[in-house]
PDB file of C-alpha atoms in Angstrom:
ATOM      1  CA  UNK A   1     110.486 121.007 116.550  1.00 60.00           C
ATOM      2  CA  UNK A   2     109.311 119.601 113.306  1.00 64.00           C
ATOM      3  CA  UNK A   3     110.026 115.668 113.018  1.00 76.00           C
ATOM      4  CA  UNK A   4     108.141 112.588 112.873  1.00 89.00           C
ATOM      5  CA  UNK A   5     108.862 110.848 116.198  1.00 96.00           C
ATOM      6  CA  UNK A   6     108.466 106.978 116.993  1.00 96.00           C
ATOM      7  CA  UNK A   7     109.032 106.660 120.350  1.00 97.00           C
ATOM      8  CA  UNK A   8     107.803 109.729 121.800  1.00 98.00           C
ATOM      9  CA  UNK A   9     104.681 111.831 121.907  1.00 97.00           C
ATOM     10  CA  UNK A  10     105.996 115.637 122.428  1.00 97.00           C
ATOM     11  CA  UNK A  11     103.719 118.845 122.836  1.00 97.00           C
ATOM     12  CA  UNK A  12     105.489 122.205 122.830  1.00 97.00           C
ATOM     13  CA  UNK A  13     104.619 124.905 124.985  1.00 97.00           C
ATOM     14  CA  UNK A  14     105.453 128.727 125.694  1.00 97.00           C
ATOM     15  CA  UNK A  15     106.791 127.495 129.488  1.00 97.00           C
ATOM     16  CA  UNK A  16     107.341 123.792 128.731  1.00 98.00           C
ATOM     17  CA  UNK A  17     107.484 120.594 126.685  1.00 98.00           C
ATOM     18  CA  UNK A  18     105.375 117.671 127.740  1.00 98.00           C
ATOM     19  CA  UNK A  19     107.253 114.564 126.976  1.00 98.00           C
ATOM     20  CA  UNK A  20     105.274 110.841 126.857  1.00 98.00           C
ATOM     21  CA  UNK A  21     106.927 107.571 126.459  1.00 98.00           C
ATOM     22  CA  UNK A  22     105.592 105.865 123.968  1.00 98.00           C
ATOM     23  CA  UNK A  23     106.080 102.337 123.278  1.00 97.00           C
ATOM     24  CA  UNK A  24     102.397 100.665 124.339  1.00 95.00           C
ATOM     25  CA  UNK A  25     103.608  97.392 122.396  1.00 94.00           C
ATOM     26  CA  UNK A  26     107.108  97.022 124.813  1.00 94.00           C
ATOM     27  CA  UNK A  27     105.550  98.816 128.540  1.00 96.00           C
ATOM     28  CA  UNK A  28     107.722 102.046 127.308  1.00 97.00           C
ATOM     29  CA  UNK A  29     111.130 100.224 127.494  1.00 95.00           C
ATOM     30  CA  UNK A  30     113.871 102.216 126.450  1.00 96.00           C
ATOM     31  CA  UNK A  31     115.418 101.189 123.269  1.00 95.00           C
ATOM     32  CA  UNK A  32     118.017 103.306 121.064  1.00 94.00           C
ATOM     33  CA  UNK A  33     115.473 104.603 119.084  1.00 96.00           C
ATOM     34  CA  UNK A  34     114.200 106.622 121.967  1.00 97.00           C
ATOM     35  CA  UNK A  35     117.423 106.981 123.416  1.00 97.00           C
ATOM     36  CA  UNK A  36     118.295 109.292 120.136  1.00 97.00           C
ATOM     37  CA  UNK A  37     115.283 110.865 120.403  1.00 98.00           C
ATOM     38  CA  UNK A  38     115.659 112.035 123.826  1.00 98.00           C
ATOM     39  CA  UNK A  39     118.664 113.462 122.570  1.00 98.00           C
ATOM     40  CA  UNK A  40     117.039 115.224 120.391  1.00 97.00           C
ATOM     41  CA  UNK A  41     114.477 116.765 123.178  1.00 98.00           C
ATOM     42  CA  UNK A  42     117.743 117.546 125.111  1.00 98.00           C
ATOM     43  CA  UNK A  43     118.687 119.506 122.321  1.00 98.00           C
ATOM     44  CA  UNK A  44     115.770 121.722 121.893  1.00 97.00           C
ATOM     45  CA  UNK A  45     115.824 122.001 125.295  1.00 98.00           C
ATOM     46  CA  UNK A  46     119.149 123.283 125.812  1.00 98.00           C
ATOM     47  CA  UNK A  47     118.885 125.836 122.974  1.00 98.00           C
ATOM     48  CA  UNK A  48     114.938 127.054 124.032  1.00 98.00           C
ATOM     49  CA  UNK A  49     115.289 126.087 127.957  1.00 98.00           C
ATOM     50  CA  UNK A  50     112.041 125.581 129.210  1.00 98.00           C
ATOM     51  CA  UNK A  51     110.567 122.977 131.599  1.00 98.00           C
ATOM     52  CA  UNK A  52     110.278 119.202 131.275  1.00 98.00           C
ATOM     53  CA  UNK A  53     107.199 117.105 131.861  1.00 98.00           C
ATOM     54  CA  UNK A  54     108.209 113.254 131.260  1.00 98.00           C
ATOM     55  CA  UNK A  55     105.363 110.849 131.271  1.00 98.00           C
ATOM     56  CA  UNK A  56     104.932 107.425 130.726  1.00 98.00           C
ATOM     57  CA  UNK A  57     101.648 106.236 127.964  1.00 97.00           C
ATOM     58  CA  UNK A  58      99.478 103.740 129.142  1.00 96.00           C
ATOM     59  CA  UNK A  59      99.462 103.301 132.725  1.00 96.00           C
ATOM     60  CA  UNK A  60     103.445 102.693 132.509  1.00 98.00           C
ATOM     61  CA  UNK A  61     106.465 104.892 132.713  1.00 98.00           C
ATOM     62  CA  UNK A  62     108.914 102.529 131.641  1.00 98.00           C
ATOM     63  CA  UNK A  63     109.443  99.234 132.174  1.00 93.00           C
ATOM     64  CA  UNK A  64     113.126  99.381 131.550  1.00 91.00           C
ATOM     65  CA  UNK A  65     115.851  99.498 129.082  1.00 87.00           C
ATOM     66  CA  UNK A  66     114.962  97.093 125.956  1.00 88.00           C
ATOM     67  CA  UNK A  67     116.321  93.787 126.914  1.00 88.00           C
ATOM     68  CA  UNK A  68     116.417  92.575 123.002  1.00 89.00           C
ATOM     69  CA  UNK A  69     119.259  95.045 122.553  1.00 89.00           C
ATOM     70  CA  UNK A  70     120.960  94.962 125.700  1.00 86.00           C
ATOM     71  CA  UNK A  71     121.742  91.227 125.384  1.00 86.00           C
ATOM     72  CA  UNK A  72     123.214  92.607 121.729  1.00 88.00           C
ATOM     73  CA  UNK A  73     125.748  95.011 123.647  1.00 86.00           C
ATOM     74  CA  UNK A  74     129.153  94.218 124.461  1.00 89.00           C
ATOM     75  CA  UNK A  75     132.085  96.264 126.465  1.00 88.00           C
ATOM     76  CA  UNK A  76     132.371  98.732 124.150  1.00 90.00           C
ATOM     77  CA  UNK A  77     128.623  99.951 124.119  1.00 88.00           C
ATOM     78  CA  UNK A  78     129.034  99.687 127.817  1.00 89.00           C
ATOM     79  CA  UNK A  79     132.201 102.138 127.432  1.00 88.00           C
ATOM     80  CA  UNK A  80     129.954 104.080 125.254  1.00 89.00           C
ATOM     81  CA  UNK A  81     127.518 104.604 127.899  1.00 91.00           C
ATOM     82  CA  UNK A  82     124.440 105.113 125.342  1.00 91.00           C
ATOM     83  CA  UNK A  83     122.119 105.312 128.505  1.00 93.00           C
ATOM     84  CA  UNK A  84     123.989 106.584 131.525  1.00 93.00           C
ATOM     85  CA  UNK A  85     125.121 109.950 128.920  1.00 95.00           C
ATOM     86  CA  UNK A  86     121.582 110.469 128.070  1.00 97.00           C
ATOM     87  CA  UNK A  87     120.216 110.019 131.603  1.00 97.00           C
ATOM     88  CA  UNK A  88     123.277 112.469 132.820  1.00 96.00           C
ATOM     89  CA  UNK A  89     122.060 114.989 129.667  1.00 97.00           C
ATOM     90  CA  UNK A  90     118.982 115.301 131.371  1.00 98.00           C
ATOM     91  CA  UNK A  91     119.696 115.555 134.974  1.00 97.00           C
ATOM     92  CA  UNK A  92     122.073 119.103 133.726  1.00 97.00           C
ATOM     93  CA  UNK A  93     118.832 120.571 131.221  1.00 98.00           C
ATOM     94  CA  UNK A  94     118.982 124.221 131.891  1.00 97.00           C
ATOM     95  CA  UNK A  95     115.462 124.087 133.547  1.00 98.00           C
ATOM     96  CA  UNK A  96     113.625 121.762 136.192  1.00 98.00           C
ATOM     97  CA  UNK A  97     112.912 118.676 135.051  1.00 98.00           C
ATOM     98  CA  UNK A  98     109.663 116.588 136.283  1.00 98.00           C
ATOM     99  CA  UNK A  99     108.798 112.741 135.856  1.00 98.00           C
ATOM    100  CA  UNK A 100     105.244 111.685 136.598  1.00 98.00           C
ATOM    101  CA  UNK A 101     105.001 108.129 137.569  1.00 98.00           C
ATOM    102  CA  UNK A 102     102.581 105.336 137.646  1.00 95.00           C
ATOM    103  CA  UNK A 103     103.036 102.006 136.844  1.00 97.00           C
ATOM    104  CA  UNK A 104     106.433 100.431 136.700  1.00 98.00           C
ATOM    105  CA  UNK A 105     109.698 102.626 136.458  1.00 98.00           C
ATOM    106  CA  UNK A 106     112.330  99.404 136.182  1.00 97.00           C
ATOM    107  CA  UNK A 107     115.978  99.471 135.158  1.00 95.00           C
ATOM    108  CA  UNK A 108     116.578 102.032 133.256  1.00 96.00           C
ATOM    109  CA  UNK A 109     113.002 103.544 133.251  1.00 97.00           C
ATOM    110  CA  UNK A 110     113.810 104.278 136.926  1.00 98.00           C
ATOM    111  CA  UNK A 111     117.293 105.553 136.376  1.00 97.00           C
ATOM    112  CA  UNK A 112     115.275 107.679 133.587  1.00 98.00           C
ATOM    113  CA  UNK A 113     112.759 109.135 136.599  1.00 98.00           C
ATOM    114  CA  UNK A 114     116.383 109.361 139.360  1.00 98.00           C
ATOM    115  CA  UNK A 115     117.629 111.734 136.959  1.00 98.00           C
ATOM    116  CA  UNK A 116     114.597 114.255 137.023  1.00 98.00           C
ATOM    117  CA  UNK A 117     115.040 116.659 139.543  1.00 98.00           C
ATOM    118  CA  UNK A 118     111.801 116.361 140.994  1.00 98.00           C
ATOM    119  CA  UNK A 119     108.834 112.898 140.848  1.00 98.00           C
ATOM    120  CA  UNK A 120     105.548 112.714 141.784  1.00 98.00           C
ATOM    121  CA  UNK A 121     103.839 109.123 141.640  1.00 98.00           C
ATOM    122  CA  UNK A 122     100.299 107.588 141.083  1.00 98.00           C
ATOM    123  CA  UNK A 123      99.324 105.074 143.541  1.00 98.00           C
ATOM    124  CA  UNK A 124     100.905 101.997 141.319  1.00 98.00           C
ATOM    125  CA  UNK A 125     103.804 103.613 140.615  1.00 98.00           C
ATOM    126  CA  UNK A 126     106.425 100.815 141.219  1.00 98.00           C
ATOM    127  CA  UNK A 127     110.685 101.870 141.383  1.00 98.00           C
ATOM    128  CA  UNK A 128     113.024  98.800 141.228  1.00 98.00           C
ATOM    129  CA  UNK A 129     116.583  97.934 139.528  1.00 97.00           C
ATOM    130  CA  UNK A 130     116.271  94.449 138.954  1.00 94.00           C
ATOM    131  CA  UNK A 131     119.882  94.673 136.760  1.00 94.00           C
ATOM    132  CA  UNK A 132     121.653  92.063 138.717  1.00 95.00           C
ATOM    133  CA  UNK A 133     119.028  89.412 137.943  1.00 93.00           C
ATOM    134  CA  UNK A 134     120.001  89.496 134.764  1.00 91.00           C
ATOM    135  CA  UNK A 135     123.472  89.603 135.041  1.00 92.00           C
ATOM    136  CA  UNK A 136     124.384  93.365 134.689  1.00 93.00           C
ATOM    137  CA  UNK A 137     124.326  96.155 137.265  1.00 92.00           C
ATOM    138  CA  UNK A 138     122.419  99.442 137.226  1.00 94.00           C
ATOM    139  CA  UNK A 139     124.982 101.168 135.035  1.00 92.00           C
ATOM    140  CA  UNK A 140     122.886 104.129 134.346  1.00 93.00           C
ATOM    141  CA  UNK A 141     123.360 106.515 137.392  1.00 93.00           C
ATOM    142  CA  UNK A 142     120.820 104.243 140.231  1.00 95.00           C
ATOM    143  CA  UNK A 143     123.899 102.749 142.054  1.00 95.00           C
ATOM    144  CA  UNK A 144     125.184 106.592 142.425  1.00 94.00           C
ATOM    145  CA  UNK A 145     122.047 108.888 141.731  1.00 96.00           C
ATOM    146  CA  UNK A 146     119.851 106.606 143.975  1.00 97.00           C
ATOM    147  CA  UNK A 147     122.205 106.688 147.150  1.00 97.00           C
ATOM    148  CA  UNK A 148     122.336 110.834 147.504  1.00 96.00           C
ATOM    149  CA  UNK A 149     118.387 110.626 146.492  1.00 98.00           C
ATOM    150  CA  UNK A 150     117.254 108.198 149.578  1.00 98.00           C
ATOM    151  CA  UNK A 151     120.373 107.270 151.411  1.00 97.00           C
ATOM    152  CA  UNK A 152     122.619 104.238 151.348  1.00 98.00           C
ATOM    153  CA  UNK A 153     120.853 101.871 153.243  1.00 98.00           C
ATOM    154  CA  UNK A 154     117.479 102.567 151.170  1.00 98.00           C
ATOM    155  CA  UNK A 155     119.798 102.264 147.930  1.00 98.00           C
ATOM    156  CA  UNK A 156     121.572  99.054 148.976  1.00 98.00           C
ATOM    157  CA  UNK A 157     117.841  97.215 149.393  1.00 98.00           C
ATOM    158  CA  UNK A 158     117.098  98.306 145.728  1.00 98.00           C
ATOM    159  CA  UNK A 159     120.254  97.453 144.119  1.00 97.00           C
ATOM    160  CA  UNK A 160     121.079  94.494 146.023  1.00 97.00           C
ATOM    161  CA  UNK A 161     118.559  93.458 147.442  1.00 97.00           C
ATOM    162  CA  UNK A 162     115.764  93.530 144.443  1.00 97.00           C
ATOM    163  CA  UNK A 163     113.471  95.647 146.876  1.00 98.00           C
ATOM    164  CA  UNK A 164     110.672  97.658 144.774  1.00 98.00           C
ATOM    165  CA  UNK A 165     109.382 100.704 146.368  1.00 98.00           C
ATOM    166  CA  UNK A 166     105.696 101.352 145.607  1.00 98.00           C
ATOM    167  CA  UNK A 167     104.421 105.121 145.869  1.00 98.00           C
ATOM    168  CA  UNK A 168     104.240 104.958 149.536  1.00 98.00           C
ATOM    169  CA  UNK A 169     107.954 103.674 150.036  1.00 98.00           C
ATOM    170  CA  UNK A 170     108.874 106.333 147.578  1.00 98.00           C
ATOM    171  CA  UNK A 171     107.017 109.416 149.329  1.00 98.00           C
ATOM    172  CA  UNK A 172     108.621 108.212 152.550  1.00 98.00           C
ATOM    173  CA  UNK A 173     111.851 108.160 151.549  1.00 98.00           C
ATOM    174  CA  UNK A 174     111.517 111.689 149.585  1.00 98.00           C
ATOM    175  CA  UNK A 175     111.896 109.919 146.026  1.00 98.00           C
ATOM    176  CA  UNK A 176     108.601 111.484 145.180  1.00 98.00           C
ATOM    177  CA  UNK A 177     106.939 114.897 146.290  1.00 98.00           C
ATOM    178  CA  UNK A 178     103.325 113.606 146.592  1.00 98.00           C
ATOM    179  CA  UNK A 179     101.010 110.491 145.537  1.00 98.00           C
ATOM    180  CA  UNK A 180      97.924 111.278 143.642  1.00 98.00           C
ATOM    181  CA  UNK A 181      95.296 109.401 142.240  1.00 98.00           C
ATOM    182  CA  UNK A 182      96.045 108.305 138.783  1.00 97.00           C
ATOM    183  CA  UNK A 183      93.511 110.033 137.028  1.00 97.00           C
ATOM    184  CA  UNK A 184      94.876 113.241 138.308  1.00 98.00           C
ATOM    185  CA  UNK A 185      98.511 112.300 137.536  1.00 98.00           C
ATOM    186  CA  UNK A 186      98.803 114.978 134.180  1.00 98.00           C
ATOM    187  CA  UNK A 187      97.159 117.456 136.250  1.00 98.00           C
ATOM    188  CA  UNK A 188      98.898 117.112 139.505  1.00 98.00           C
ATOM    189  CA  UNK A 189     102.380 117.159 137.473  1.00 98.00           C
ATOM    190  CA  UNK A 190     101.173 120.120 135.508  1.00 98.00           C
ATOM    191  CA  UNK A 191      99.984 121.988 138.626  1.00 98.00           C
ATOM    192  CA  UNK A 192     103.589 121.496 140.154  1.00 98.00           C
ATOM    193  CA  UNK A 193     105.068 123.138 136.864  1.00 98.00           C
ATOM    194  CA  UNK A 194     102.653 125.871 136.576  1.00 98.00           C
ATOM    195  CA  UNK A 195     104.006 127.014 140.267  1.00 98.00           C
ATOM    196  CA  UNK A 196     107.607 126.613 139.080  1.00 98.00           C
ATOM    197  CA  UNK A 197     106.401 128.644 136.128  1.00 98.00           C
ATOM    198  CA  UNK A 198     105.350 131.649 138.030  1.00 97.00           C
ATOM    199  CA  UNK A 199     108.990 132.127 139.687  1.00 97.00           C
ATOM    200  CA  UNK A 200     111.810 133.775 137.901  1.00 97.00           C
ATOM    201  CA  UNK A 201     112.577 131.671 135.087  1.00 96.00           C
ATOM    202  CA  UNK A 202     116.755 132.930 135.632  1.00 96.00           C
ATOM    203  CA  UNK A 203     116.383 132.719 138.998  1.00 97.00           C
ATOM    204  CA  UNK A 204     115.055 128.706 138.444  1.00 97.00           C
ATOM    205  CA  UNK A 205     117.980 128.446 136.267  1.00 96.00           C
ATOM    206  CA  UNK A 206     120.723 129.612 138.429  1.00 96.00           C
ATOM    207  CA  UNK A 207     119.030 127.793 141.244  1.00 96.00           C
ATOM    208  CA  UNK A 208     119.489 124.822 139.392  1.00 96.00           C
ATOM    209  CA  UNK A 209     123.297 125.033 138.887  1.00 94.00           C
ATOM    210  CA  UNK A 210     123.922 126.086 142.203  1.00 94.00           C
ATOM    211  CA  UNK A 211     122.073 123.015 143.639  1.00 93.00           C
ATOM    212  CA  UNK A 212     123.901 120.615 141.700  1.00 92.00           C
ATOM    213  CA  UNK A 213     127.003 122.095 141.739  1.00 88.00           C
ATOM    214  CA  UNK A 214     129.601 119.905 143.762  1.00 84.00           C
ATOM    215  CA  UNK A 215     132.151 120.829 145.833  1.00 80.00           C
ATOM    216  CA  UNK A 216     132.354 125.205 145.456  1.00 73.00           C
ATOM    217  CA  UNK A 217     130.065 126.821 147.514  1.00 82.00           C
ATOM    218  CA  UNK A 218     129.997 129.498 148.778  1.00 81.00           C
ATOM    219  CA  UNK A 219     131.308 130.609 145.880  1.00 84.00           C
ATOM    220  CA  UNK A 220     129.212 130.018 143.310  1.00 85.00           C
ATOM    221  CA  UNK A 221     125.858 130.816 145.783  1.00 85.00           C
ATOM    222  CA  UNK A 222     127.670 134.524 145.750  1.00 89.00           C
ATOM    223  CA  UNK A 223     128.029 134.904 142.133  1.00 88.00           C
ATOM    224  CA  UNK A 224     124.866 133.604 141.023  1.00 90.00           C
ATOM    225  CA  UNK A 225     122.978 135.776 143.501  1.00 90.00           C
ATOM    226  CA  UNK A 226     125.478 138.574 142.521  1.00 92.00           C
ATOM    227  CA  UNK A 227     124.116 137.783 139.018  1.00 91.00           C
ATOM    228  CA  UNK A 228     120.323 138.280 139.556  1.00 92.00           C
ATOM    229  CA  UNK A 229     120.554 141.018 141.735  1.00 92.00           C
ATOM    230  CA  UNK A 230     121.550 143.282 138.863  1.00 92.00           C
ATOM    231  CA  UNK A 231     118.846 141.894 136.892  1.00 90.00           C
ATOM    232  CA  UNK A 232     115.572 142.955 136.399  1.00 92.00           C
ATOM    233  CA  UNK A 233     113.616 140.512 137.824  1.00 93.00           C
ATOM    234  CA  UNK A 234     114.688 140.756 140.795  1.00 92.00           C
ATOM    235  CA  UNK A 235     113.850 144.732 140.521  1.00 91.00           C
ATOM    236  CA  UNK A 236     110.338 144.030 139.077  1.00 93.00           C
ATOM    237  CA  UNK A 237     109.602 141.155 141.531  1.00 93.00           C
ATOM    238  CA  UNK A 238     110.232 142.761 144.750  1.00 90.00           C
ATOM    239  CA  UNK A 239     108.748 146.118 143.560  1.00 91.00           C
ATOM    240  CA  UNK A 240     105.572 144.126 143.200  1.00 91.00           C
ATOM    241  CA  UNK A 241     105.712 142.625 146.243  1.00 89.00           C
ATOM    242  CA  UNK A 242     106.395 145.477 148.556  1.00 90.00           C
ATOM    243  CA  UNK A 243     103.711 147.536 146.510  1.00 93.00           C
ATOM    244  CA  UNK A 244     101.175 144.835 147.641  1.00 90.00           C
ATOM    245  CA  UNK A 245     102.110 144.051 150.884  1.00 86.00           C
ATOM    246  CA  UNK A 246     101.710 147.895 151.382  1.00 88.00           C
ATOM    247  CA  UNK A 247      98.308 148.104 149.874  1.00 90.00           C
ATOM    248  CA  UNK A 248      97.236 145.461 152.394  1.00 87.00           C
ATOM    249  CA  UNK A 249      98.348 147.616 155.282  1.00 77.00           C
TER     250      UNK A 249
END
């Protein structure tokens, strides 16, 4: 994709785009600027699907949505939801989505990180929705996204409660896959796509929908796996396989 971006840094790959959040002046928050060009990630995403990497620059993912503007917004930017249509944008991207976190992931940075389908923290990686101390709630998918991701009870302590959950709380409650040390963060992320990378990229897909899909199973299990068993990777993958578990014999 061929822009000048502001708020981002974005590298292109064959298997993936590696997305950092980059506002070192304002701890990454999320302003509309980056909310558009997000957007525009989504996009190129959704036409070229391919896997996301979503970092945060400096030590920070994102300290939250940008307060300057949100005190700006009235009901019908609420209505509008600018964030919580992004953040849903995202969770639905064709591929797996990862967010690599260290440092603080407040507000709507965390809401940002909910709506991956998979995390994986640093040791300071910090999660909190600290909405209601300023007089709004978590509007952005935590108060529903955060509930089916740890449970209610864990949820409630966020949300009401003001609890932060360092990497520790977050591993133990399943938020995140693993805790590494920070300066393997990039790596550690990367090593976590480059497995997802060697599976059936339709297979990853369809996966995908089927996971999220509420409410019509067994249905759609059967016709997605209906789907890839006439297709050929399923031929060329299991040919493999059976071809080397017989040399080994």
């Amino acid at each position: 994709m061929n822009r000048d971006w502001e708020t981002l840094l974005v590298e292109e790959r064959t298997d993936r785009v590696v997305v950092t959040l980059h506002r070192p002046e304002a701890r990454n928050a999320i302003n509309a600027r980056m909310i558009d060009e997000l957007h525009d990630v989504c996009a190129l995403l959704e036409r070229d699907p391919r896997l996301l990497l979503l970092i945060g620059h400096g030590g920070v993912f994102a300290g939250g949505a940008d307060i300057g503007e949100l005190l700006h917004r009235g009901r019908d930017e609420a209505l509008r939801g600018i964030n919580s249509r992004l953040f849903e944008r995202i969770h639905r991207l064709p591929m797996p989505t990862v967010a690599a976190v260290d440092g603080w992931a407040l507000g709507g940075g965390a809401e940002l990180a909910y709506a991956c389908d998979i995390r994986i923290a640093g040791p300071d990686a910090r999660f909190g929705n600290p909405e209601p101390a300023l007089g709004i709630l978590a509007a952005a998918g935590a108060c529903w996204r955060l509930r089916e991701l740890v449970g209610e009870s864990l949820a409630k302590q966020v949300l009401l409660a003001g609890r932060v959950l360092d990497a520790q709380a977050a591993l133990a409650a399943g938020l995140v896959i693993d805790v590494v040390p920070a300066p393997t963060l990039p790596t550690a992320a990367h090593e976590l796509l480059d497995r997802m990378a060697r599976s059936s990229a339709v297979a990853l897909r369809l996966t995908k929908l089927v996971a999220d899909a509420p409410g019509v199973h067994p249905l759609a299990d059967d016709l997605a796996q209906a789907a890839l068993f006439e297709g050929p990777d399923k031929q060329e993958r299991m040919t493999r396989f059976l071809a080397k578990k017989e040399s080994m014999t």
